[in-house]
Amino acid sequence: LLRMVNFYRGSEVRPFGSILRKLYLKYVQKRMRENKGVIAKIDGIKYKLNLNINSEVEAYYGGGYEPTVIKIMKKYLGPGMIVMDIGARIGLHTFRMKKLVGREGKVFAIEPDEETFPILLENARLNNYSILAENKAFSDRNTGKEITLDTYISTTSIPRLDFIKI
């Protein structure tokens, strides 16, 4: 099964992707142990994935997560841009953003979840990507761990923001 999955993931054409994901979620995922982790390379980017989490299953078997968001990023992001990923989770979009803005660009990744944040940092290390990651939550007021976007921008001296993914 693993060989078939790897062959499918490596092929240029991926027919039946949505059907295979549904079959996986219905039959295979339920039988997997908790915290089934894999290291996968998707679009040239390495990720540590947990195949018990639907978004990570979609990325693993489908080659990405939220294809519409990926299309928008590919259309609007370019080298040297300064971008922010609010709710970065493990970096499925964060590292695509980094790949698109290149070395000249900057990526700010904001992830409030304390269990997910270390995986975001680990995925940055896997790819040797320099991102500015914060374990914070944005809110409409400053409350300690939660801060406003305006406060964050003014305290981190961001010269401009070209793109924000929330």
Tab-separated table of N, CA and C in Angstrom:
chain	number	residue	atom	x	y	z
A	1	LEU	N	0.829	-1.193	0.000
A	1	LEU	CA	0.000	0.000	0.000
A	1	LEU	C	0.875	1.259	0.000
A	2	LEU	N	1.934	1.238	0.820
A	2	LEU	CA	2.822	2.394	0.887
A	2	LEU	C	3.513	2.643	-0.457
A	3	ARG	N	3.940	1.581	-1.130
A	3	ARG	CA	4.565	1.740	-2.444
A	3	ARG	C	3.585	2.345	-3.448
A	4	MET	N	2.325	1.893	-3.403
A	4	MET	CA	1.310	2.424	-4.312
A	4	MET	C	1.071	3.908	-4.034
A	5	VAL	N	1.004	4.271	-2.755
A	5	VAL	CA	0.789	5.669	-2.386
A	5	VAL	C	1.948	6.527	-2.874
A	6	ASN	N	3.173	6.079	-2.646
A	6	ASN	CA	4.340	6.845	-3.078
A	6	ASN	C	4.403	6.964	-4.605
A	7	PHE	N	4.045	5.902	-5.310
A	7	PHE	CA	4.003	5.959	-6.768
A	7	PHE	C	2.965	6.985	-7.216
A	8	TYR	N	1.791	6.932	-6.623
A	8	TYR	CA	0.714	7.861	-6.971
A	8	TYR	C	1.127	9.303	-6.696
A	9	ARG	N	1.720	9.546	-5.523
A	9	ARG	CA	2.145	10.900	-5.160
A	9	ARG	C	3.218	11.423	-6.100
A	10	GLY	N	4.066	10.528	-6.631
A	10	GLY	CA	5.149	10.946	-7.504
A	10	GLY	C	4.751	11.107	-8.961
A	11	SER	N	3.542	10.665	-9.314
A	11	SER	CA	3.131	10.751	-10.711
A	11	SER	C	2.666	12.163	-11.060
A	12	GLU	N	2.838	12.508	-12.327
A	12	GLU	CA	2.427	13.835	-12.813
A	12	GLU	C	0.911	13.970	-12.819
A	13	VAL	N	0.225	12.924	-13.217
A	13	VAL	CA	-1.236	12.932	-13.293
A	13	VAL	C	-1.777	12.165	-12.102
A	14	ARG	N	-2.730	12.769	-11.408
A	14	ARG	CA	-3.308	12.121	-10.220
A	14	ARG	C	-4.820	11.970	-10.372
A	15	PRO	N	-5.260	11.004	-11.181
A	15	PRO	CA	-6.705	10.828	-11.319
A	15	PRO	C	-7.300	10.267	-10.027
A	16	PHE	N	-8.540	10.498	-9.820
A	16	PHE	CA	-9.295	9.947	-8.697
A	16	PHE	C	-8.818	10.429	-7.335
A	17	GLY	N	-8.165	11.596	-7.279
A	17	GLY	CA	-7.631	12.104	-6.018
A	17	GLY	C	-8.677	12.255	-4.936
A	18	SER	N	-9.822	12.849	-5.261
A	18	SER	CA	-10.848	13.066	-4.235
A	18	SER	C	-11.463	11.740	-3.799
A	19	ILE	N	-11.615	10.809	-4.713
A	19	ILE	CA	-12.167	9.495	-4.366
A	19	ILE	C	-11.203	8.754	-3.442
A	20	LEU	N	-9.915	8.788	-3.765
A	20	LEU	CA	-8.923	8.108	-2.934
A	20	LEU	C	-8.859	8.708	-1.535
A	21	ARG	N	-8.950	10.054	-1.426
A	21	ARG	CA	-8.961	10.699	-0.106
A	21	ARG	C	-10.165	10.233	0.713
A	22	LYS	N	-11.330	10.168	0.066
A	22	LYS	CA	-12.542	9.743	0.774
A	22	LYS	C	-12.415	8.297	1.237
A	23	LEU	N	-11.886	7.446	0.385
A	23	LEU	CA	-11.676	6.046	0.769
A	23	LEU	C	-10.702	5.944	1.932
A	24	TYR	N	-9.619	6.744	1.861
A	24	TYR	CA	-8.645	6.745	2.948
A	24	TYR	C	-9.312	7.150	4.257
A	25	LEU	N	-10.053	8.254	4.223
A	25	LEU	CA	-10.690	8.762	5.446
A	25	LEU	C	-11.719	7.780	5.989
A	26	LYS	N	-12.412	7.084	5.085
A	26	LYS	CA	-13.468	6.168	5.521
A	26	LYS	C	-12.920	4.847	6.056
A	27	TYR	N	-11.905	4.283	5.404
A	27	TYR	CA	-11.472	2.934	5.756
A	27	TYR	C	-10.101	2.847	6.430
A	28	VAL	N	-9.135	3.565	5.926
A	28	VAL	CA	-7.768	3.385	6.404
A	28	VAL	C	-7.487	4.204	7.654
A	29	GLN	N	-7.879	5.464	7.645
A	29	GLN	CA	-7.511	6.359	8.740
A	29	GLN	C	-7.998	5.827	10.092
A	30	LYS	N	-9.193	5.260	10.132
A	30	LYS	CA	-9.745	4.768	11.393
A	30	LYS	C	-8.875	3.667	12.012
A	31	ARG	N	-8.153	2.943	11.171
A	31	ARG	CA	-7.336	1.835	11.663
A	31	ARG	C	-5.920	2.253	12.054
A	32	MET	N	-5.573	3.492	11.755
A	32	MET	CA	-4.209	3.930	12.040
A	32	MET	C	-4.061	4.289	13.503
A	33	ARG	N	-2.861	4.112	13.995
A	33	ARG	CA	-2.576	4.504	15.375
A	33	ARG	C	-2.588	6.010	15.503
A	34	GLU	N	-2.769	6.459	16.705
A	34	GLU	CA	-2.735	7.884	16.982
A	34	GLU	C	-1.350	8.445	16.666
A	35	ASN	N	-1.311	9.678	16.208
A	35	ASN	CA	-0.067	10.381	15.867
A	35	ASN	C	0.761	9.642	14.813
A	36	LYS	N	0.108	9.182	13.775
A	36	LYS	CA	0.800	8.528	12.673
A	36	LYS	C	1.546	9.586	11.879
A	37	GLY	N	2.816	9.723	12.135
A	37	GLY	CA	3.609	10.776	11.514
A	37	GLY	C	4.411	10.285	10.336
A	38	VAL	N	4.524	11.137	9.338
A	38	VAL	CA	5.358	10.866	8.170
A	38	VAL	C	6.077	12.161	7.787
A	39	ILE	N	7.170	12.008	7.091
A	39	ILE	CA	7.839	13.146	6.468
A	39	ILE	C	7.542	13.027	4.983
A	40	ALA	N	6.945	14.066	4.414
A	40	ALA	CA	6.568	14.037	3.005
A	40	ALA	C	7.143	15.250	2.293
A	41	LYS	N	7.432	15.074	1.020
A	41	LYS	CA	7.894	16.184	0.185
A	41	LYS	C	6.762	16.519	-0.786
A	42	ILE	N	6.237	17.739	-0.650
A	42	ILE	CA	5.112	18.179	-1.462
A	42	ILE	C	5.511	19.472	-2.170
A	43	ASP	N	5.472	19.458	-3.485
A	43	ASP	CA	5.852	20.625	-4.285
A	43	ASP	C	7.258	21.114	-3.921
A	44	GLY	N	8.154	20.161	-3.641
A	44	GLY	CA	9.537	20.502	-3.319
A	44	GLY	C	9.772	20.945	-1.890
A	45	ILE	N	8.736	20.875	-1.047
A	45	ILE	CA	8.836	21.319	0.341
A	45	ILE	C	8.601	20.120	1.260
A	46	LYS	N	9.466	19.966	2.273
A	46	LYS	CA	9.318	18.852	3.221
A	46	LYS	C	8.406	19.264	4.375
A	47	TYR	N	7.570	18.328	4.796
A	47	TYR	CA	6.661	18.549	5.917
A	47	TYR	C	6.633	17.318	6.815
A	48	LYS	N	6.571	17.565	8.102
A	48	LYS	CA	6.237	16.507	9.042
A	48	LYS	C	4.717	16.545	9.158
A	49	LEU	N	4.064	15.434	8.786
A	49	LEU	CA	2.612	15.383	8.752
A	49	LEU	C	2.081	14.334	9.712
A	50	ASN	N	0.909	14.592	10.246
A	50	ASN	CA	0.190	13.634	11.076
A	50	ASN	C	-1.014	13.171	10.264
A	51	LEU	N	-1.014	11.910	9.841
A	51	LEU	CA	-2.063	11.401	8.968
A	51	LEU	C	-3.370	11.101	9.696
A	52	ASN	N	-3.500	11.579	10.910
A	52	ASN	CA	-4.777	11.535	11.610
A	52	ASN	C	-5.482	12.886	11.531
A	53	ILE	N	-4.893	13.852	10.861
A	53	ILE	CA	-5.471	15.186	10.726
A	53	ILE	C	-5.854	15.387	9.263
A	54	ASN	N	-7.127	15.687	9.023
A	54	ASN	CA	-7.664	15.714	7.664
A	54	ASN	C	-6.909	16.644	6.726
A	55	SER	N	-6.536	17.843	7.165
A	55	SER	CA	-5.824	18.769	6.274
A	55	SER	C	-4.468	18.198	5.868
A	56	GLU	N	-3.839	17.463	6.772
A	56	GLU	CA	-2.537	16.880	6.472
A	56	GLU	C	-2.674	15.646	5.582
A	57	VAL	N	-3.782	14.925	5.724
A	57	VAL	CA	-4.088	13.815	4.813
A	57	VAL	C	-4.299	14.366	3.405
A	58	GLU	N	-5.060	15.465	3.315
A	58	GLU	CA	-5.312	16.090	2.017
A	58	GLU	C	-4.010	16.537	1.362
A	59	ALA	N	-3.117	17.102	2.143
A	59	ALA	CA	-1.822	17.524	1.607
A	59	ALA	C	-1.005	16.320	1.155
A	60	TYR	N	-0.992	15.268	1.955
A	60	TYR	CA	-0.178	14.083	1.668
A	60	TYR	C	-0.646	13.372	0.399
A	61	TYR	N	-1.958	13.116	0.307
A	61	TYR	CA	-2.462	12.350	-0.827
A	61	TYR	C	-2.848	13.217	-2.015
A	62	GLY	N	-3.164	14.482	-1.778
A	62	GLY	CA	-3.622	15.340	-2.863
A	62	GLY	C	-2.582	16.311	-3.368
A	63	GLY	N	-1.438	16.378	-2.697
A	63	GLY	CA	-0.379	17.267	-3.141
A	63	GLY	C	-0.542	18.709	-2.696
A	64	GLY	N	-1.459	18.958	-1.785
A	64	GLY	CA	-1.651	20.316	-1.279
A	64	GLY	C	-2.918	20.406	-0.458
A	65	TYR	N	-3.071	21.528	0.218
A	65	TYR	CA	-4.238	21.773	1.057
A	65	TYR	C	-4.864	23.081	0.612
A	66	GLU	N	-6.168	23.098	0.451
A	66	GLU	CA	-6.907	24.265	-0.021
A	66	GLU	C	-6.372	24.768	-1.359
A	67	PRO	N	-6.678	24.053	-2.434
A	67	PRO	CA	-6.129	24.399	-3.749
A	67	PRO	C	-6.463	25.818	-4.213
A	68	THR	N	-7.612	26.354	-3.816
A	68	THR	CA	-7.957	27.718	-4.208
A	68	THR	C	-6.999	28.719	-3.579
A	69	VAL	N	-6.646	28.502	-2.301
A	69	VAL	CA	-5.697	29.385	-1.623
A	69	VAL	C	-4.328	29.297	-2.305
A	70	ILE	N	-3.929	28.098	-2.681
A	70	ILE	CA	-2.645	27.916	-3.376
A	70	ILE	C	-2.643	28.688	-4.696
A	71	LYS	N	-3.734	28.612	-5.456
A	71	LYS	CA	-3.817	29.343	-6.731
A	71	LYS	C	-3.701	30.848	-6.502
A	72	ILE	N	-4.371	31.355	-5.479
A	72	ILE	CA	-4.314	32.789	-5.176
A	72	ILE	C	-2.885	33.193	-4.808
A	73	MET	N	-2.240	32.386	-3.979
A	73	MET	CA	-0.855	32.704	-3.592
A	73	MET	C	0.057	32.709	-4.812
A	74	LYS	N	-0.077	31.717	-5.679
A	74	LYS	CA	0.775	31.649	-6.872
A	74	LYS	C	0.536	32.835	-7.799
A	75	LYS	N	-0.688	33.337	-7.818
A	75	LYS	CA	-1.022	34.461	-8.690
A	75	LYS	C	-0.480	35.787	-8.151
A	76	TYR	N	-0.558	35.999	-6.828
A	76	TYR	CA	-0.266	37.311	-6.263
A	76	TYR	C	1.085	37.448	-5.564
A	77	LEU	N	1.750	36.348	-5.222
A	77	LEU	CA	3.021	36.456	-4.500
A	77	LEU	C	4.203	36.387	-5.457
A	78	GLY	N	5.243	37.155	-5.116
A	78	GLY	CA	6.448	37.145	-5.935
A	78	GLY	C	7.673	37.444	-5.093
A	79	PRO	N	8.838	37.350	-5.698
A	79	PRO	CA	10.093	37.562	-4.979
A	79	PRO	C	10.138	38.915	-4.268
A	80	GLY	N	10.670	38.891	-3.059
A	80	GLY	CA	10.889	40.111	-2.288
A	80	GLY	C	9.696	40.614	-1.497
A	81	MET	N	8.562	39.953	-1.615
A	81	MET	CA	7.373	40.423	-0.905
A	81	MET	C	7.462	40.102	0.584
A	82	ILE	N	6.716	40.871	1.379
A	82	ILE	CA	6.599	40.625	2.816
A	82	ILE	C	5.173	40.149	3.061
A	83	VAL	N	5.065	38.917	3.591
A	83	VAL	CA	3.755	38.279	3.718
A	83	VAL	C	3.558	37.730	5.132
A	84	MET	N	2.301	37.486	5.467
A	84	MET	CA	1.980	36.980	6.794
A	84	MET	C	0.958	35.845	6.673
A	85	ASP	N	1.203	34.784	7.419
A	85	ASP	CA	0.276	33.655	7.495
A	85	ASP	C	-0.275	33.613	8.912
A	86	ILE	N	-1.516	34.057	9.078
A	86	ILE	CA	-2.155	34.057	10.390
A	86	ILE	C	-2.944	32.755	10.520
A	87	GLY	N	-2.603	31.978	11.513
A	87	GLY	CA	-3.161	30.634	11.650
A	87	GLY	C	-2.340	29.685	10.798
A	88	ALA	N	-1.036	29.736	10.972
A	88	ALA	CA	-0.106	29.003	10.110
A	88	ALA	C	-0.159	27.488	10.310
A	89	ARG	N	-0.632	27.041	11.470
A	89	ARG	CA	-0.612	25.618	11.818
A	89	ARG	C	0.799	25.045	11.595
A	90	ILE	N	0.932	24.013	10.772
A	90	ILE	CA	2.243	23.374	10.587
A	90	ILE	C	3.008	23.956	9.403
A	91	GLY	N	2.408	24.928	8.714
A	91	GLY	CA	3.104	25.606	7.631
A	91	GLY	C	2.756	25.154	6.226
A	92	LEU	N	1.616	24.479	6.042
A	92	LEU	CA	1.258	24.016	4.701
A	92	LEU	C	1.198	25.169	3.702
A	93	HIS	N	0.726	26.332	4.133
A	93	HIS	CA	0.730	27.511	3.261
A	93	HIS	C	1.961	28.381	3.516
A	94	THR	N	2.428	28.405	4.735
A	94	THR	CA	3.572	29.243	5.107
A	94	THR	C	4.772	28.973	4.213
A	95	PHE	N	5.093	27.713	4.009
A	95	PHE	CA	6.309	27.377	3.278
A	95	PHE	C	6.130	27.500	1.766
A	96	ARG	N	4.898	27.374	1.282
A	96	ARG	CA	4.642	27.716	-0.119
A	96	ARG	C	4.856	29.213	-0.315
A	97	MET	N	4.395	30.005	0.687
A	97	MET	CA	4.600	31.449	0.624
A	97	MET	C	6.096	31.762	0.589
A	98	LYS	N	6.864	31.091	1.446
A	98	LYS	CA	8.313	31.331	1.498
A	98	LYS	C	8.966	30.979	0.171
A	99	LYS	N	8.544	29.886	-0.416
A	99	LYS	CA	9.096	29.479	-1.704
A	99	LYS	C	8.799	30.543	-2.768
A	100	LEU	N	7.612	31.143	-2.720
A	100	LEU	CA	7.215	32.139	-3.710
A	100	LEU	C	7.897	33.496	-3.504
A	101	VAL	N	8.129	33.898	-2.259
A	101	VAL	CA	8.759	35.210	-2.010
A	101	VAL	C	10.279	35.119	-2.044
A	102	GLY	N	10.811	33.924	-1.953
A	102	GLY	CA	12.250	33.720	-2.077
A	102	GLY	C	13.051	34.246	-0.897
A	103	ARG	N	14.362	34.237	-1.070
A	103	ARG	CA	15.267	34.679	-0.001
A	103	ARG	C	15.116	36.163	0.308
A	104	GLU	N	14.771	36.942	-0.709
A	104	GLU	CA	14.635	38.383	-0.505
A	104	GLU	C	13.367	38.724	0.276
A	105	GLY	N	12.378	37.858	0.215
A	105	GLY	CA	11.106	38.112	0.883
A	105	GLY	C	11.115	37.672	2.331
A	106	LYS	N	10.093	38.113	3.070
A	106	LYS	CA	9.952	37.723	4.476
A	106	LYS	C	8.577	37.116	4.688
A	107	VAL	N	8.566	36.084	5.534
A	107	VAL	CA	7.303	35.444	5.899
A	107	VAL	C	7.155	35.485	7.413
A	108	PHE	N	6.041	36.046	7.861
A	108	PHE	CA	5.673	36.042	9.273
A	108	PHE	C	4.603	34.975	9.452
A	109	ALA	N	4.865	34.013	10.324
A	109	ALA	CA	3.923	32.929	10.582
A	109	ALA	C	3.411	33.048	12.013
A	110	ILE	N	2.107	33.197	12.156
A	110	ILE	CA	1.479	33.354	13.457
A	110	ILE	C	0.652	32.108	13.741
A	111	GLU	N	0.992	31.398	14.824
A	111	GLU	CA	0.261	30.183	15.198
A	111	GLU	C	0.058	30.160	16.705
A	112	PRO	N	-1.193	30.272	17.179
A	112	PRO	CA	-1.440	30.335	18.618
A	112	PRO	C	-1.400	28.993	19.352
A	113	ASP	N	-1.620	27.885	18.634
A	113	ASP	CA	-1.716	26.587	19.300
A	113	ASP	C	-0.342	26.117	19.783
A	114	GLU	N	-0.238	25.831	21.072
A	114	GLU	CA	1.064	25.469	21.650
A	114	GLU	C	1.543	24.084	21.257
A	115	GLU	N	0.635	23.199	20.850
A	115	GLU	CA	1.052	21.865	20.397
A	115	GLU	C	1.471	21.879	18.927
A	116	THR	N	0.846	22.732	18.149
A	116	THR	CA	1.130	22.811	16.717
A	116	THR	C	2.367	23.653	16.413
A	117	PHE	N	2.604	24.681	17.198
A	117	PHE	CA	3.701	25.617	16.949
A	117	PHE	C	5.069	24.932	16.806
A	118	PRO	N	5.430	23.987	17.680
A	118	PRO	CA	6.741	23.327	17.501
A	118	PRO	C	6.866	22.569	16.174
A	119	ILE	N	5.758	22.065	15.648
A	119	ILE	CA	5.797	21.356	14.357
A	119	ILE	C	6.053	22.364	13.234
A	120	LEU	N	5.475	23.550	13.344
A	120	LEU	CA	5.753	24.625	12.390
A	120	LEU	C	7.254	24.920	12.360
A	121	LEU	N	7.855	25.042	13.534
A	121	LEU	CA	9.299	25.319	13.613
A	121	LEU	C	10.115	24.156	13.070
A	122	GLU	N	9.684	22.924	13.355
A	122	GLU	CA	10.392	21.751	12.848
A	122	GLU	C	10.337	21.695	11.319
A	123	ASN	N	9.175	22.037	10.751
A	123	ASN	CA	9.059	22.048	9.294
A	123	ASN	C	9.933	23.136	8.675
A	124	ALA	N	10.094	24.251	9.369
A	124	ALA	CA	11.012	25.302	8.886
A	124	ALA	C	12.439	24.764	8.865
A	125	ARG	N	12.819	24.032	9.921
A	125	ARG	CA	14.165	23.453	9.982
A	125	ARG	C	14.367	22.395	8.890
A	126	LEU	N	13.341	21.583	8.639
A	126	LEU	CA	13.440	20.553	7.598
A	126	LEU	C	13.800	21.161	6.236
A	127	ASN	N	13.326	22.366	5.992
A	127	ASN	CA	13.529	23.022	4.704
A	127	ASN	C	14.616	24.078	4.722
A	128	ASN	N	15.205	24.293	5.899
A	128	ASN	CA	16.207	25.352	6.062
A	128	ASN	C	15.634	26.706	5.619
A	129	TYR	N	14.365	26.934	5.984
A	129	TYR	CA	13.684	28.186	5.667
A	129	TYR	C	13.755	29.123	6.859
A	130	SER	N	14.078	30.350	6.581
A	130	SER	CA	14.091	31.383	7.597
A	130	SER	C	12.743	32.098	7.565
A	131	ILE	N	11.942	31.873	8.609
A	131	ILE	CA	10.665	32.570	8.740
A	131	ILE	C	10.638	33.216	10.118
A	132	LEU	N	9.789	34.187	10.300
A	132	LEU	CA	9.609	34.815	11.599
A	132	LEU	C	8.320	34.241	12.185
A	133	ALA	N	8.467	33.297	13.101
A	133	ALA	CA	7.312	32.589	13.655
A	133	ALA	C	7.018	33.078	15.068
A	134	GLU	N	5.738	33.261	15.340
A	134	GLU	CA	5.292	33.719	16.658
A	134	GLU	C	4.190	32.811	17.162
A	135	ASN	N	4.311	32.429	18.429
A	135	ASN	CA	3.281	31.628	19.093
A	135	ASN	C	2.317	32.600	19.782
A	136	LYS	N	1.491	33.268	18.981
A	136	LYS	CA	0.567	34.290	19.463
A	136	LYS	C	-0.784	34.111	18.796
A	137	ALA	N	-1.782	34.786	19.374
A	137	ALA	CA	-3.108	34.852	18.768
A	137	ALA	C	-3.460	36.311	18.559
A	138	PHE	N	-4.086	36.597	17.438
A	138	PHE	CA	-4.544	37.959	17.185
A	138	PHE	C	-5.984	38.095	17.662
A	139	SER	N	-6.302	39.293	18.124
A	139	SER	CA	-7.625	39.576	18.663
A	139	SER	C	-7.964	41.031	18.357
A	140	ASP	N	-9.148	41.460	18.784
A	140	ASP	CA	-9.512	42.864	18.601
A	140	ASP	C	-9.015	43.741	19.748
A	141	ARG	N	-8.330	43.118	20.738
A	141	ARG	CA	-7.746	43.884	21.852
A	141	ARG	C	-6.516	43.147	22.379
A	142	ASN	N	-5.640	43.871	23.043
A	142	ASN	CA	-4.423	43.297	23.626
A	142	ASN	C	-4.745	42.715	24.999
A	143	THR	N	-4.471	41.416	25.172
A	143	THR	CA	-4.791	40.758	26.447
A	143	THR	C	-3.641	39.922	26.985
A	144	GLY	N	-2.444	40.158	26.566
A	144	GLY	CA	-1.316	39.328	26.986
A	144	GLY	C	-0.894	38.436	25.838
A	145	LYS	N	-1.411	37.203	25.810
A	145	LYS	CA	-1.076	36.310	24.703
A	145	LYS	C	-1.765	36.756	23.408
A	146	GLU	N	-2.939	37.344	23.519
A	146	GLU	CA	-3.634	37.859	22.350
A	146	GLU	C	-3.278	39.329	22.153
A	147	ILE	N	-2.962	39.680	20.897
A	147	ILE	CA	-2.638	41.076	20.584
A	147	ILE	C	-3.360	41.470	19.300
A	148	THR	N	-3.434	42.758	19.061
A	148	THR	CA	-4.032	43.220	17.810
A	148	THR	C	-2.995	43.172	16.705
A	149	LEU	N	-3.470	43.088	15.478
A	149	LEU	CA	-2.572	43.092	14.325
A	149	LEU	C	-1.781	44.401	14.274
A	150	ASP	N	-2.437	45.516	14.554
A	150	ASP	CA	-1.752	46.817	14.555
A	150	ASP	C	-0.605	46.848	15.569
A	151	THR	N	-0.857	46.332	16.773
A	151	THR	CA	0.184	46.304	17.805
A	151	THR	C	1.350	45.435	17.347
A	152	TYR	N	1.045	44.280	16.782
A	152	TYR	CA	2.097	43.380	16.315
A	152	TYR	C	2.956	44.061	15.253
A	153	ILE	N	2.323	44.680	14.278
A	153	ILE	CA	3.061	45.332	13.193
A	153	ILE	C	3.935	46.457	13.740
A	154	SER	N	3.397	47.252	14.652
A	154	SER	CA	4.183	48.379	15.164
A	154	SER	C	5.331	47.931	16.066
A	155	THR	N	5.178	46.818	16.785
A	155	THR	CA	6.245	46.364	17.682
A	155	THR	C	7.302	45.528	16.968
A	156	THR	N	7.008	45.015	15.790
A	156	THR	CA	7.992	44.207	15.066
A	156	THR	C	8.653	44.989	13.940
A	157	SER	N	8.291	46.229	13.776
A	157	SER	CA	8.879	47.109	12.757
A	157	SER	C	8.779	46.525	11.348
A	158	ILE	N	7.605	46.039	10.997
A	158	ILE	CA	7.372	45.550	9.637
A	158	ILE	C	7.193	46.778	8.747
A	159	PRO	N	8.052	46.935	7.724
A	159	PRO	CA	7.967	48.143	6.894
A	159	PRO	C	6.677	48.214	6.073
A	160	ARG	N	6.181	47.043	5.667
A	160	ARG	CA	4.949	46.966	4.882
A	160	ARG	C	4.484	45.511	4.881
A	161	LEU	N	3.258	45.307	4.525
A	161	LEU	CA	2.747	43.951	4.334
A	161	LEU	C	2.133	43.892	2.951
A	162	ASP	N	2.604	42.968	2.132
A	162	ASP	CA	2.097	42.839	0.766
A	162	ASP	C	0.939	41.866	0.663
A	163	PHE	N	0.857	40.931	1.614
A	163	PHE	CA	-0.153	39.870	1.513
A	163	PHE	C	-0.359	39.266	2.898
A	164	ILE	N	-1.621	39.016	3.236
A	164	ILE	CA	-1.946	38.326	4.492
A	164	ILE	C	-2.888	37.171	4.167
A	165	LYS	N	-2.566	35.984	4.660
A	165	LYS	CA	-3.456	34.825	4.571
A	165	LYS	C	-3.966	34.562	5.983
A	166	ILE	N	-5.297	34.561	6.126
A	166	ILE	CA	-5.902	34.285	7.433
A	166	ILE	C	-6.727	33.017	7.313
